[in-house]
């Protein structure tokens, strides 16, 4: 009698996994039963190691340090993921940074850093993962962090919004190119999520307006129809869906998850 081979567990590589949304995504995908690589900057290595040890269950979790702006480092990290788990099914290019500055204040260095992390970083992650997916015949998922600011830019968000519009553009092109390999590419577009990123935006706005720290973030609630700030798990659930088999026929999209601030 022929013995059926045990199906390989799916796996996901999550960047920015030490941050607010990235940690929630990594936890959720692991709970969904995927083996996960938790990737972030070397400066967060201890936090990532701790997170990896808290994720128990049948699925595995491993930590890895890589700067997403460094193409060779990302390729090596994705190759190590494939070595550990046999293939890569899901790439979540989540790492990102935000600056809060108007056109006349934004320095060349701020502009270049924003583009390097938010755009080149996603390009590096998509391309490294797609190369492995094509080589292994994996019908994979490329998932990138965009933003509601990728649909409608706001004041003091020029560099950030431009970078997130670019993520949507890249995702649309890649979705068309890789469809013949059964690979989909989509992004998620959160609104105002309470994470260290929004805490730094709040601090920048508070110092600019002379308002108390925390007040700028809470003031955003008035513009959110669902009436509360977003939490990282609100985003993680959407990424879980995009990574799931139920989302197999969705590609090239930006899924806005913002409590109703913007209708795409
Ligand atoms: P965060 O600042 O809490 O976490 C970001 C993580 O990315 C950090 O752990 C950081 O170390 C990591 N990172 C930064 N630069 C990196 C690099 N070069 N290489 C590898 N890792 C790097 O941010 P967050 O709020 O969790 O945001 C996650 C993503 O969601 C970002 O792309 C962000 O633009 C997007 N987003 C966030 C919000 C929000 O309201 N917080 C809204 C829309 C979109």
PDB file of C-alpha atoms and ligand atoms in Angstrom:
ATOM      1  CA  UNK A   1       0.000   0.000   0.000  1.00  0.00           C
ATOM      2  CA  UNK A   2       1.282   3.441  -0.924  1.00  0.00           C
ATOM      3  CA  UNK A   3       1.781   5.727   2.089  1.00  0.00           C
ATOM      4  CA  UNK A   4       0.663   9.314   1.450  1.00  0.00           C
ATOM      5  CA  UNK A   5       3.332  11.919   2.190  1.00  0.00           C
ATOM      6  CA  UNK A   6       2.459  14.322   5.054  1.00  0.00           C
ATOM      7  CA  UNK A   7       1.694  17.706   3.489  1.00  0.00           C
ATOM      8  CA  UNK A   8       4.356  20.336   4.197  1.00  0.00           C
ATOM      9  CA  UNK A   9       3.238  23.030   6.668  1.00  0.00           C
ATOM     10  CA  UNK A  10       2.923  26.455   5.047  1.00  0.00           C
ATOM     11  CA  UNK A  11       5.334  29.138   6.186  1.00  0.00           C
ATOM     12  CA  UNK A  12       5.494  32.925   6.386  1.00  0.00           C
ATOM     13  CA  UNK A  13       8.299  35.482   6.601  1.00  0.00           C
ATOM     14  CA  UNK A  14       7.267  38.659   8.449  1.00  0.00           C
ATOM     15  CA  UNK A  15       9.393  41.819   8.440  1.00  0.00           C
ATOM     16  CA  UNK A  16       9.120  44.498  11.112  1.00  0.00           C
ATOM     17  CA  UNK A  17       8.084  41.637  13.407  1.00  0.00           C
ATOM     18  CA  UNK A  18       9.332  43.460  16.518  1.00  0.00           C
ATOM     19  CA  UNK A  19       6.919  46.357  15.895  1.00  0.00           C
ATOM     20  CA  UNK A  20       3.257  46.790  16.769  1.00  0.00           C
ATOM     21  CA  UNK A  21       1.568  45.468  13.636  1.00  0.00           C
ATOM     22  CA  UNK A  22       4.359  43.031  12.665  1.00  0.00           C
ATOM     23  CA  UNK A  23       4.238  41.254  16.029  1.00  0.00           C
ATOM     24  CA  UNK A  24       0.448  40.872  15.776  1.00  0.00           C
ATOM     25  CA  UNK A  25       0.731  39.511  12.225  1.00  0.00           C
ATOM     26  CA  UNK A  26       3.457  37.042  13.192  1.00  0.00           C
ATOM     27  CA  UNK A  27       1.461  35.821  16.198  1.00  0.00           C
ATOM     28  CA  UNK A  28      -1.692  35.443  14.107  1.00  0.00           C
ATOM     29  CA  UNK A  29      -0.043  33.569  11.220  1.00  0.00           C
ATOM     30  CA  UNK A  30       1.662  31.270  13.707  1.00  0.00           C
ATOM     31  CA  UNK A  31      -1.699  30.646  15.419  1.00  0.00           C
ATOM     32  CA  UNK A  32      -3.126  29.913  11.949  1.00  0.00           C
ATOM     33  CA  UNK A  33      -0.611  27.058  11.796  1.00  0.00           C
ATOM     34  CA  UNK A  34       2.147  28.556   9.646  1.00  0.00           C
ATOM     35  CA  UNK A  35       5.827  28.255  10.500  1.00  0.00           C
ATOM     36  CA  UNK A  36       7.102  31.821  10.807  1.00  0.00           C
ATOM     37  CA  UNK A  37      10.341  33.728  10.484  1.00  0.00           C
ATOM     38  CA  UNK A  38      10.305  36.874  12.604  1.00  0.00           C
ATOM     39  CA  UNK A  39      12.545  39.399  10.886  1.00  0.00           C
ATOM     40  CA  UNK A  40      13.575  42.869  12.066  1.00  0.00           C
ATOM     41  CA  UNK A  41      16.668  45.027  12.584  1.00  0.00           C
ATOM     42  CA  UNK A  42      19.568  43.574  14.584  1.00  0.00           C
ATOM     43  CA  UNK A  43      18.871  46.146  17.322  1.00  0.00           C
ATOM     44  CA  UNK A  44      15.635  44.262  18.132  1.00  0.00           C
ATOM     45  CA  UNK A  45      17.207  40.777  18.219  1.00  0.00           C
ATOM     46  CA  UNK A  46      16.551  40.198  21.918  1.00  0.00           C
ATOM     47  CA  UNK A  47      12.852  41.129  21.581  1.00  0.00           C
ATOM     48  CA  UNK A  48      12.500  38.843  18.556  1.00  0.00           C
ATOM     49  CA  UNK A  49      14.153  35.937  20.364  1.00  0.00           C
ATOM     50  CA  UNK A  50      11.734  36.420  23.280  1.00  0.00           C
ATOM     51  CA  UNK A  51       8.782  36.540  20.898  1.00  0.00           C
ATOM     52  CA  UNK A  52       9.928  33.378  19.114  1.00  0.00           C
ATOM     53  CA  UNK A  53      10.099  31.502  22.419  1.00  0.00           C
ATOM     54  CA  UNK A  54       6.543  32.557  23.376  1.00  0.00           C
ATOM     55  CA  UNK A  55       5.136  31.108  20.153  1.00  0.00           C
ATOM     56  CA  UNK A  56       4.535  27.471  20.881  1.00  0.00           C
ATOM     57  CA  UNK A  57       2.340  24.896  19.241  1.00  0.00           C
ATOM     58  CA  UNK A  58       2.886  22.603  16.344  1.00  0.00           C
ATOM     59  CA  UNK A  59       4.098  25.416  14.060  1.00  0.00           C
ATOM     60  CA  UNK A  60       7.659  26.662  14.440  1.00  0.00           C
ATOM     61  CA  UNK A  61       8.994  30.188  14.927  1.00  0.00           C
ATOM     62  CA  UNK A  62      12.498  31.494  14.331  1.00  0.00           C
ATOM     63  CA  UNK A  63      14.007  34.956  14.671  1.00  0.00           C
ATOM     64  CA  UNK A  64      16.275  36.585  12.114  1.00  0.00           C
ATOM     65  CA  UNK A  65      17.972  39.951  11.799  1.00  0.00           C
ATOM     66  CA  UNK A  66      18.023  41.776   8.481  1.00  0.00           C
ATOM     67  CA  UNK A  67      17.738  45.353   7.323  1.00  0.00           C
ATOM     68  CA  UNK A  68      15.136  45.330   4.546  1.00  0.00           C
ATOM     69  CA  UNK A  69      16.975  48.082   2.669  1.00  0.00           C
ATOM     70  CA  UNK A  70      19.877  45.661   2.084  1.00  0.00           C
ATOM     71  CA  UNK A  71      19.014  43.418  -0.864  1.00  0.00           C
ATOM     72  CA  UNK A  72      21.749  40.855  -0.213  1.00  0.00           C
ATOM     73  CA  UNK A  73      20.759  40.601   3.458  1.00  0.00           C
ATOM     74  CA  UNK A  74      17.092  40.056   2.574  1.00  0.00           C
ATOM     75  CA  UNK A  75      17.977  37.418  -0.027  1.00  0.00           C
ATOM     76  CA  UNK A  76      20.166  35.598   2.494  1.00  0.00           C
ATOM     77  CA  UNK A  77      17.435  35.782   5.165  1.00  0.00           C
ATOM     78  CA  UNK A  78      14.802  34.405   2.787  1.00  0.00           C
ATOM     79  CA  UNK A  79      17.179  31.651   1.656  1.00  0.00           C
ATOM     80  CA  UNK A  80      17.727  30.720   5.327  1.00  0.00           C
ATOM     81  CA  UNK A  81      13.936  30.601   5.805  1.00  0.00           C
ATOM     82  CA  UNK A  82      13.632  28.182   2.867  1.00  0.00           C
ATOM     83  CA  UNK A  83      16.487  26.117   4.272  1.00  0.00           C
ATOM     84  CA  UNK A  84      14.670  25.910   7.620  1.00  0.00           C
ATOM     85  CA  UNK A  85      11.104  25.353   6.395  1.00  0.00           C
ATOM     86  CA  UNK A  86      11.474  23.848   2.911  1.00  0.00           C
ATOM     87  CA  UNK A  87       9.827  26.726   0.997  1.00  0.00           C
ATOM     88  CA  UNK A  88       8.291  30.140   1.499  1.00  0.00           C
ATOM     89  CA  UNK A  89       4.516  30.467   1.074  1.00  0.00           C
ATOM     90  CA  UNK A  90       3.859  33.948   2.429  1.00  0.00           C
ATOM     91  CA  UNK A  91       6.002  37.083   2.483  1.00  0.00           C
ATOM     92  CA  UNK A  92       4.658  39.895   4.647  1.00  0.00           C
ATOM     93  CA  UNK A  93       6.728  42.986   3.781  1.00  0.00           C
ATOM     94  CA  UNK A  94       5.536  44.926   6.798  1.00  0.00           C
ATOM     95  CA  UNK A  95       8.596  46.918   7.967  1.00  0.00           C
ATOM     96  CA  UNK A  96       8.150  50.628   7.508  1.00  0.00           C
ATOM     97  CA  UNK A  97       8.962  54.040   8.940  1.00  0.00           C
ATOM     98  CA  UNK A  98       7.047  57.323   9.051  1.00  0.00           C
ATOM     99  CA  UNK A  99       8.255  60.888   9.150  1.00  0.00           C
ATOM    100  CA  UNK A 100       5.984  63.797   9.923  1.00  0.00           C
ATOM    101  CA  UNK A 101       7.251  66.797   7.967  1.00  0.00           C
ATOM    102  CA  UNK A 102       5.993  69.277   5.406  1.00  0.00           C
ATOM    103  CA  UNK A 103       7.439  69.839   1.951  1.00  0.00           C
ATOM    104  CA  UNK A 104       9.602  72.769   3.039  1.00  0.00           C
ATOM    105  CA  UNK A 105      11.054  70.907   6.042  1.00  0.00           C
ATOM    106  CA  UNK A 106      11.697  67.421   4.682  1.00  0.00           C
ATOM    107  CA  UNK A 107      15.419  66.816   4.322  1.00  0.00           C
ATOM    108  CA  UNK A 108      16.962  64.803   1.501  1.00  0.00           C
ATOM    109  CA  UNK A 109      18.091  62.290   4.101  1.00  0.00           C
ATOM    110  CA  UNK A 110      14.543  61.859   5.472  1.00  0.00           C
ATOM    111  CA  UNK A 111      13.144  61.488   1.955  1.00  0.00           C
ATOM    112  CA  UNK A 112      15.787  58.923   0.935  1.00  0.00           C
ATOM    113  CA  UNK A 113      15.465  56.899   4.149  1.00  0.00           C
ATOM    114  CA  UNK A 114      11.660  56.766   3.810  1.00  0.00           C
ATOM    115  CA  UNK A 115      11.932  55.537   0.225  1.00  0.00           C
ATOM    116  CA  UNK A 116      14.718  53.084   1.119  1.00  0.00           C
ATOM    117  CA  UNK A 117      12.785  51.362   3.907  1.00  0.00           C
ATOM    118  CA  UNK A 118       9.201  51.667   2.669  1.00  0.00           C
ATOM    119  CA  UNK A 119       9.715  51.140  -1.069  1.00  0.00           C
ATOM    120  CA  UNK A 120      13.085  49.452  -1.663  1.00  0.00           C
ATOM    121  CA  UNK A 121      12.424  47.326   1.420  1.00  0.00           C
ATOM    122  CA  UNK A 122       9.168  45.993  -0.040  1.00  0.00           C
ATOM    123  CA  UNK A 123      10.825  45.513  -3.451  1.00  0.00           C
ATOM    124  CA  UNK A 124      13.665  43.535  -1.827  1.00  0.00           C
ATOM    125  CA  UNK A 125      11.218  41.347   0.115  1.00  0.00           C
ATOM    126  CA  UNK A 126       8.877  40.733  -2.819  1.00  0.00           C
ATOM    127  CA  UNK A 127      11.717  39.897  -5.209  1.00  0.00           C
ATOM    128  CA  UNK A 128      13.635  37.614  -2.822  1.00  0.00           C
ATOM    129  CA  UNK A 129      10.457  35.694  -1.922  1.00  0.00           C
ATOM    130  CA  UNK A 130       9.140  35.533  -5.494  1.00  0.00           C
ATOM    131  CA  UNK A 131      12.437  34.106  -6.755  1.00  0.00           C
ATOM    132  CA  UNK A 132      12.145  31.247  -4.244  1.00  0.00           C
ATOM    133  CA  UNK A 133       8.425  30.747  -4.935  1.00  0.00           C
ATOM    134  CA  UNK A 134       8.993  30.483  -8.693  1.00  0.00           C
ATOM    135  CA  UNK A 135      11.980  28.173  -8.235  1.00  0.00           C
ATOM    136  CA  UNK A 136      10.053  25.842  -5.893  1.00  0.00           C
ATOM    137  CA  UNK A 137       6.734  26.072  -7.769  1.00  0.00           C
ATOM    138  CA  UNK A 138       5.049  27.521  -4.666  1.00  0.00           C
ATOM    139  CA  UNK A 139       1.723  29.321  -5.275  1.00  0.00           C
ATOM    140  CA  UNK A 140       2.801  31.964  -2.790  1.00  0.00           C
ATOM    141  CA  UNK A 141       1.431  35.185  -1.387  1.00  0.00           C
ATOM    142  CA  UNK A 142       3.259  38.511  -1.444  1.00  0.00           C
ATOM    143  CA  UNK A 143       1.679  40.905   1.039  1.00  0.00           C
ATOM    144  CA  UNK A 144       2.924  44.453   1.564  1.00  0.00           C
ATOM    145  CA  UNK A 145       2.218  47.204   4.074  1.00  0.00           C
ATOM    146  CA  UNK A 146       0.581  50.162   2.362  1.00  0.00           C
ATOM    147  CA  UNK A 147      -1.647  52.586   4.304  1.00  0.00           C
ATOM    148  CA  UNK A 148      -4.793  54.621   4.029  1.00  0.00           C
ATOM    149  CA  UNK A 149      -2.173  57.263   3.099  1.00  0.00           C
ATOM    150  CA  UNK A 150      -1.556  55.197  -0.050  1.00  0.00           C
ATOM    151  CA  UNK A 151      -5.077  56.187  -1.133  1.00  0.00           C
ATOM    152  CA  UNK A 152      -5.402  59.699   0.209  1.00  0.00           C
ATOM    153  CA  UNK A 153      -2.379  61.670   1.350  1.00  0.00           C
ATOM    154  CA  UNK A 154      -2.650  64.030   4.282  1.00  0.00           C
ATOM    155  CA  UNK A 155      -0.763  67.143   5.372  1.00  0.00           C
ATOM    156  CA  UNK A 156       2.826  66.552   6.603  1.00  0.00           C
ATOM    157  CA  UNK A 157       2.832  63.077   5.036  1.00  0.00           C
ATOM    158  CA  UNK A 158       4.410  63.814   1.632  1.00  0.00           C
ATOM    159  CA  UNK A 159       7.344  61.392   1.827  1.00  0.00           C
ATOM    160  CA  UNK A 160       5.356  58.751   3.699  1.00  0.00           C
ATOM    161  CA  UNK A 161       2.338  58.918   1.364  1.00  0.00           C
ATOM    162  CA  UNK A 162       4.524  58.897  -1.758  1.00  0.00           C
ATOM    163  CA  UNK A 163       6.266  55.781  -0.452  1.00  0.00           C
ATOM    164  CA  UNK A 164       2.963  54.028   0.261  1.00  0.00           C
ATOM    165  CA  UNK A 165       1.476  54.976  -3.135  1.00  0.00           C
ATOM    166  CA  UNK A 166       4.636  53.343  -4.555  1.00  0.00           C
ATOM    167  CA  UNK A 167       3.935  50.140  -2.617  1.00  0.00           C
ATOM    168  CA  UNK A 168       0.483  49.964  -4.234  1.00  0.00           C
ATOM    169  CA  UNK A 169       1.999  50.582  -7.676  1.00  0.00           C
ATOM    170  CA  UNK A 170       4.627  47.897  -7.225  1.00  0.00           C
ATOM    171  CA  UNK A 171       2.024  45.457  -5.894  1.00  0.00           C
ATOM    172  CA  UNK A 172      -0.244  45.989  -8.917  1.00  0.00           C
ATOM    173  CA  UNK A 173       2.626  45.389 -11.384  1.00  0.00           C
ATOM    174  CA  UNK A 174       3.899  42.320  -9.550  1.00  0.00           C
ATOM    175  CA  UNK A 175       0.378  40.832  -9.304  1.00  0.00           C
ATOM    176  CA  UNK A 176       0.143  40.848 -13.094  1.00  0.00           C
ATOM    177  CA  UNK A 177       3.674  39.549 -13.676  1.00  0.00           C
ATOM    178  CA  UNK A 178       3.485  36.641 -11.233  1.00  0.00           C
ATOM    179  CA  UNK A 179      -0.081  35.499 -11.863  1.00  0.00           C
ATOM    180  CA  UNK A 180       1.164  32.880 -14.339  1.00  0.00           C
ATOM    181  CA  UNK A 181       3.049  31.249 -11.432  1.00  0.00           C
ATOM    182  CA  UNK A 182      -0.060  31.199  -9.236  1.00  0.00           C
ATOM    183  CA  UNK A 183       1.510  33.846  -6.975  1.00  0.00           C
ATOM    184  CA  UNK A 184      -0.706  36.679  -5.725  1.00  0.00           C
ATOM    185  CA  UNK A 185       0.373  40.127  -4.520  1.00  0.00           C
ATOM    186  CA  UNK A 186      -1.772  42.358  -2.350  1.00  0.00           C
ATOM    187  CA  UNK A 187      -1.330  45.036   0.259  1.00  0.00           C
ATOM    188  CA  UNK A 188      -3.118  46.017   3.421  1.00  0.00           C
ATOM    189  CA  UNK A 189      -3.856  49.646   4.195  1.00  0.00           C
ATOM    190  CA  UNK A 190      -4.381  50.420   7.877  1.00  0.00           C
ATOM    191  CA  UNK A 191      -5.677  53.732   9.221  1.00  0.00           C
ATOM    192  CA  UNK A 192      -4.665  54.910  12.699  1.00  0.00           C
ATOM    193  CA  UNK A 193      -3.209  51.953  14.584  1.00  0.00           C
ATOM    194  CA  UNK A 194      -1.986  52.438  18.138  1.00  0.00           C
ATOM    195  CA  UNK A 195       1.661  51.338  17.782  1.00  0.00           C
ATOM    196  CA  UNK A 196       5.086  52.889  18.433  1.00  0.00           C
ATOM    197  CA  UNK A 197       4.842  54.403  14.922  1.00  0.00           C
ATOM    198  CA  UNK A 198       1.684  56.369  15.724  1.00  0.00           C
ATOM    199  CA  UNK A 199       3.116  57.307  19.126  1.00  0.00           C
ATOM    200  CA  UNK A 200       5.999  58.997  17.298  1.00  0.00           C
ATOM    201  CA  UNK A 201       3.584  60.729  14.887  1.00  0.00           C
ATOM    202  CA  UNK A 202       1.539  61.895  17.871  1.00  0.00           C
ATOM    203  CA  UNK A 203       4.690  63.228  19.594  1.00  0.00           C
ATOM    204  CA  UNK A 204       5.742  65.124  16.451  1.00  0.00           C
ATOM    205  CA  UNK A 205       2.288  66.673  16.018  1.00  0.00           C
ATOM    206  CA  UNK A 206       1.983  67.492  19.733  1.00  0.00           C
ATOM    207  CA  UNK A 207       5.305  69.315  19.710  1.00  0.00           C
ATOM    208  CA  UNK A 208       4.317  71.209  16.543  1.00  0.00           C
ATOM    209  CA  UNK A 209       0.880  72.234  17.890  1.00  0.00           C
ATOM    210  CA  UNK A 210       1.841  72.649  21.567  1.00  0.00           C
ATOM    211  CA  UNK A 211      -0.737  70.028  22.578  1.00  0.00           C
ATOM    212  CA  UNK A 212      -0.358  67.310  25.246  1.00  0.00           C
ATOM    213  CA  UNK A 213       1.290  64.038  24.226  1.00  0.00           C
ATOM    214  CA  UNK A 214      -1.414  61.515  23.317  1.00  0.00           C
ATOM    215  CA  UNK A 215      -3.990  64.160  22.387  1.00  0.00           C
ATOM    216  CA  UNK A 216      -3.276  64.104  18.636  1.00  0.00           C
ATOM    217  CA  UNK A 217      -3.851  60.360  18.441  1.00  0.00           C
ATOM    218  CA  UNK A 218      -7.049  60.490  20.504  1.00  0.00           C
ATOM    219  CA  UNK A 219      -8.313  63.407  18.399  1.00  0.00           C
ATOM    220  CA  UNK A 220      -8.206  61.077  15.366  1.00  0.00           C
ATOM    221  CA  UNK A 221     -11.083  59.037  16.821  1.00  0.00           C
ATOM    222  CA  UNK A 222     -13.568  61.731  15.730  1.00  0.00           C
ATOM    223  CA  UNK A 223     -12.696  60.997  12.070  1.00  0.00           C
ATOM    224  CA  UNK A 224     -13.085  57.215  12.437  1.00  0.00           C
ATOM    225  CA  UNK A 225     -16.696  56.082  11.826  1.00  0.00           C
ATOM    226  CA  UNK A 226     -16.208  52.910  13.886  1.00  0.00           C
ATOM    227  CA  UNK A 227     -15.375  55.220  16.782  1.00  0.00           C
ATOM    228  CA  UNK A 228     -12.129  53.798  18.127  1.00  0.00           C
ATOM    229  CA  UNK A 229      -8.449  53.660  17.318  1.00  0.00           C
ATOM    230  CA  UNK A 230      -7.324  50.568  15.490  1.00  0.00           C
ATOM    231  CA  UNK A 231      -5.369  47.848  17.288  1.00  0.00           C
ATOM    232  CA  UNK A 232      -2.690  45.706  15.618  1.00  0.00           C
ATOM    233  CA  UNK A 233      -4.963  42.637  15.726  1.00  0.00           C
ATOM    234  CA  UNK A 234      -7.435  44.455  13.435  1.00  0.00           C
ATOM    235  CA  UNK A 235      -4.698  44.409  10.798  1.00  0.00           C
ATOM    236  CA  UNK A 236      -3.433  40.920  11.624  1.00  0.00           C
ATOM    237  CA  UNK A 237      -6.869  39.424  10.886  1.00  0.00           C
ATOM    238  CA  UNK A 238      -6.876  40.963   7.409  1.00  0.00           C
ATOM    239  CA  UNK A 239      -3.352  39.724   6.689  1.00  0.00           C
ATOM    240  CA  UNK A 240      -4.384  36.279   7.910  1.00  0.00           C
ATOM    241  CA  UNK A 241      -7.223  36.358   5.364  1.00  0.00           C
ATOM    242  CA  UNK A 242      -4.933  37.536   2.536  1.00  0.00           C
ATOM    243  CA  UNK A 243      -2.526  34.709   3.397  1.00  0.00           C
ATOM    244  CA  UNK A 244      -5.304  32.121   3.552  1.00  0.00           C
ATOM    245  CA  UNK A 245      -6.592  29.823   0.828  1.00  0.00           C
ATOM    246  CA  UNK A 246      -9.874  31.821   0.878  1.00  0.00           C
ATOM    247  CA  UNK A 247      -8.041  34.776  -0.684  1.00  0.00           C
ATOM    248  CA  UNK A 248      -6.619  32.764  -3.596  1.00  0.00           C
ATOM    249  CA  UNK A 249      -8.581  34.751  -6.211  1.00  0.00           C
ATOM    250  CA  UNK A 250      -7.624  38.217  -4.919  1.00  0.00           C
ATOM    251  CA  UNK A 251      -4.586  39.860  -6.452  1.00  0.00           C
ATOM    252  CA  UNK A 252      -3.265  43.376  -7.085  1.00  0.00           C
ATOM    253  CA  UNK A 253      -5.516  44.863  -4.411  1.00  0.00           C
ATOM    254  CA  UNK A 254      -5.060  47.156  -1.461  1.00  0.00           C
ATOM    255  CA  UNK A 255      -7.386  46.126   1.335  1.00  0.00           C
ATOM    256  CA  UNK A 256      -8.213  49.196   3.392  1.00  0.00           C
ATOM    257  CA  UNK A 257      -8.712  48.385   7.080  1.00  0.00           C
ATOM    258  CA  UNK A 258      -9.270  51.746   8.733  1.00  0.00           C
ATOM    259  CA  UNK A 259     -12.631  51.736  10.517  1.00  0.00           C
ATOM    260  CA  UNK A 260     -14.338  53.514   7.617  1.00  0.00           C
ATOM    261  CA  UNK A 261     -12.143  56.609   7.196  1.00  0.00           C
ATOM    262  CA  UNK A 262     -11.668  56.135   3.460  1.00  0.00           C
ATOM    263  CA  UNK A 263     -13.745  54.296   0.869  1.00  0.00           C
ATOM    264  CA  UNK A 264     -11.520  52.747  -1.781  1.00  0.00           C
TER     265      UNK A 264
HETATM  266  P1  LIG B   1       6.322  50.226  14.215  1.00  0.00           P
HETATM  267  O1  LIG B   1       7.183  51.435  14.142  1.00  0.00           O
HETATM  268  O2  LIG B   1       5.615  49.899  15.472  1.00  0.00           O
HETATM  269  O3  LIG B   1       7.142  48.933  13.759  1.00  0.00           O
HETATM  270  C1  LIG B   1       7.900  48.927  12.573  1.00  0.00           C
HETATM  271  C2  LIG B   1       8.956  47.855  12.702  1.00  0.00           C
HETATM  272  O4  LIG B   1       9.741  47.885  11.488  1.00  0.00           O
HETATM  273  C3  LIG B   1       9.923  48.104  13.875  1.00  0.00           C
HETATM  274  O5  LIG B   1      10.043  46.927  14.660  1.00  0.00           O
HETATM  275  C4  LIG B   1      11.228  48.464  13.192  1.00  0.00           C
HETATM  276  O6  LIG B   1      12.385  48.026  13.905  1.00  0.00           O
HETATM  277  C5  LIG B   1      11.104  47.738  11.859  1.00  0.00           C
HETATM  278  N1  LIG B   1      11.967  48.340  10.844  1.00  0.00           N
HETATM  279  C6  LIG B   1      12.136  49.653  10.583  1.00  0.00           C
HETATM  280  N2  LIG B   1      13.061  49.822   9.631  1.00  0.00           N
HETATM  281  C7  LIG B   1      13.481  48.571   9.270  1.00  0.00           C
HETATM  282  C8  LIG B   1      14.434  48.077   8.358  1.00  0.00           C
HETATM  283  N3  LIG B   1      15.163  48.930   7.604  1.00  0.00           N
HETATM  284  N4  LIG B   1      14.611  46.742   8.253  1.00  0.00           N
HETATM  285  C9  LIG B   1      13.895  45.885   9.021  1.00  0.00           C
HETATM  286  N5  LIG B   1      12.981  46.292   9.922  1.00  0.00           N
HETATM  287  C10 LIG B   1      12.790  47.620  10.054  1.00  0.00           C
HETATM  288  O7  LIG B   1       5.266  50.402  13.009  1.00  0.00           O
HETATM  289  P2  LIG B   1       3.802  49.781  12.838  1.00  0.00           P
HETATM  290  O8  LIG B   1       2.836  50.805  13.237  1.00  0.00           O
HETATM  291  O9  LIG B   1       3.765  48.422  13.412  1.00  0.00           O
HETATM  292  O10 LIG B   1       3.741  49.719  11.233  1.00  0.00           O
HETATM  293  C11 LIG B   1       3.982  48.532  10.473  1.00  0.00           C
HETATM  294  C12 LIG B   1       3.689  48.854   9.006  1.00  0.00           C
HETATM  295  O11 LIG B   1       2.320  49.271   8.867  1.00  0.00           O
HETATM  296  C13 LIG B   1       4.542  49.975   8.436  1.00  0.00           C
HETATM  297  O12 LIG B   1       4.909  49.681   7.116  1.00  0.00           O
HETATM  298  C14 LIG B   1       3.621  51.166   8.482  1.00  0.00           C
HETATM  299  O13 LIG B   1       3.959  52.159   7.534  1.00  0.00           O
HETATM  300  C15 LIG B   1       2.291  50.525   8.191  1.00  0.00           C
HETATM  301  N6  LIG B   1       1.160  51.321   8.679  1.00  0.00           N
HETATM  302  C16 LIG B   1       1.047  51.636  10.006  1.00  0.00           C
HETATM  303  C17 LIG B   1      -0.020  52.420  10.420  1.00  0.00           C
HETATM  304  C18 LIG B   1      -0.222  52.820  11.858  1.00  0.00           C
HETATM  305  O14 LIG B   1      -1.193  53.565  12.128  1.00  0.00           O
HETATM  306  N7  LIG B   1       0.595  52.399  12.802  1.00  0.00           N
HETATM  307  C19 LIG B   1      -0.974  52.866   9.485  1.00  0.00           C
HETATM  308  C20 LIG B   1      -0.818  52.515   8.156  1.00  0.00           C
HETATM  309  C21 LIG B   1       0.259  51.736   7.761  1.00  0.00           C
END
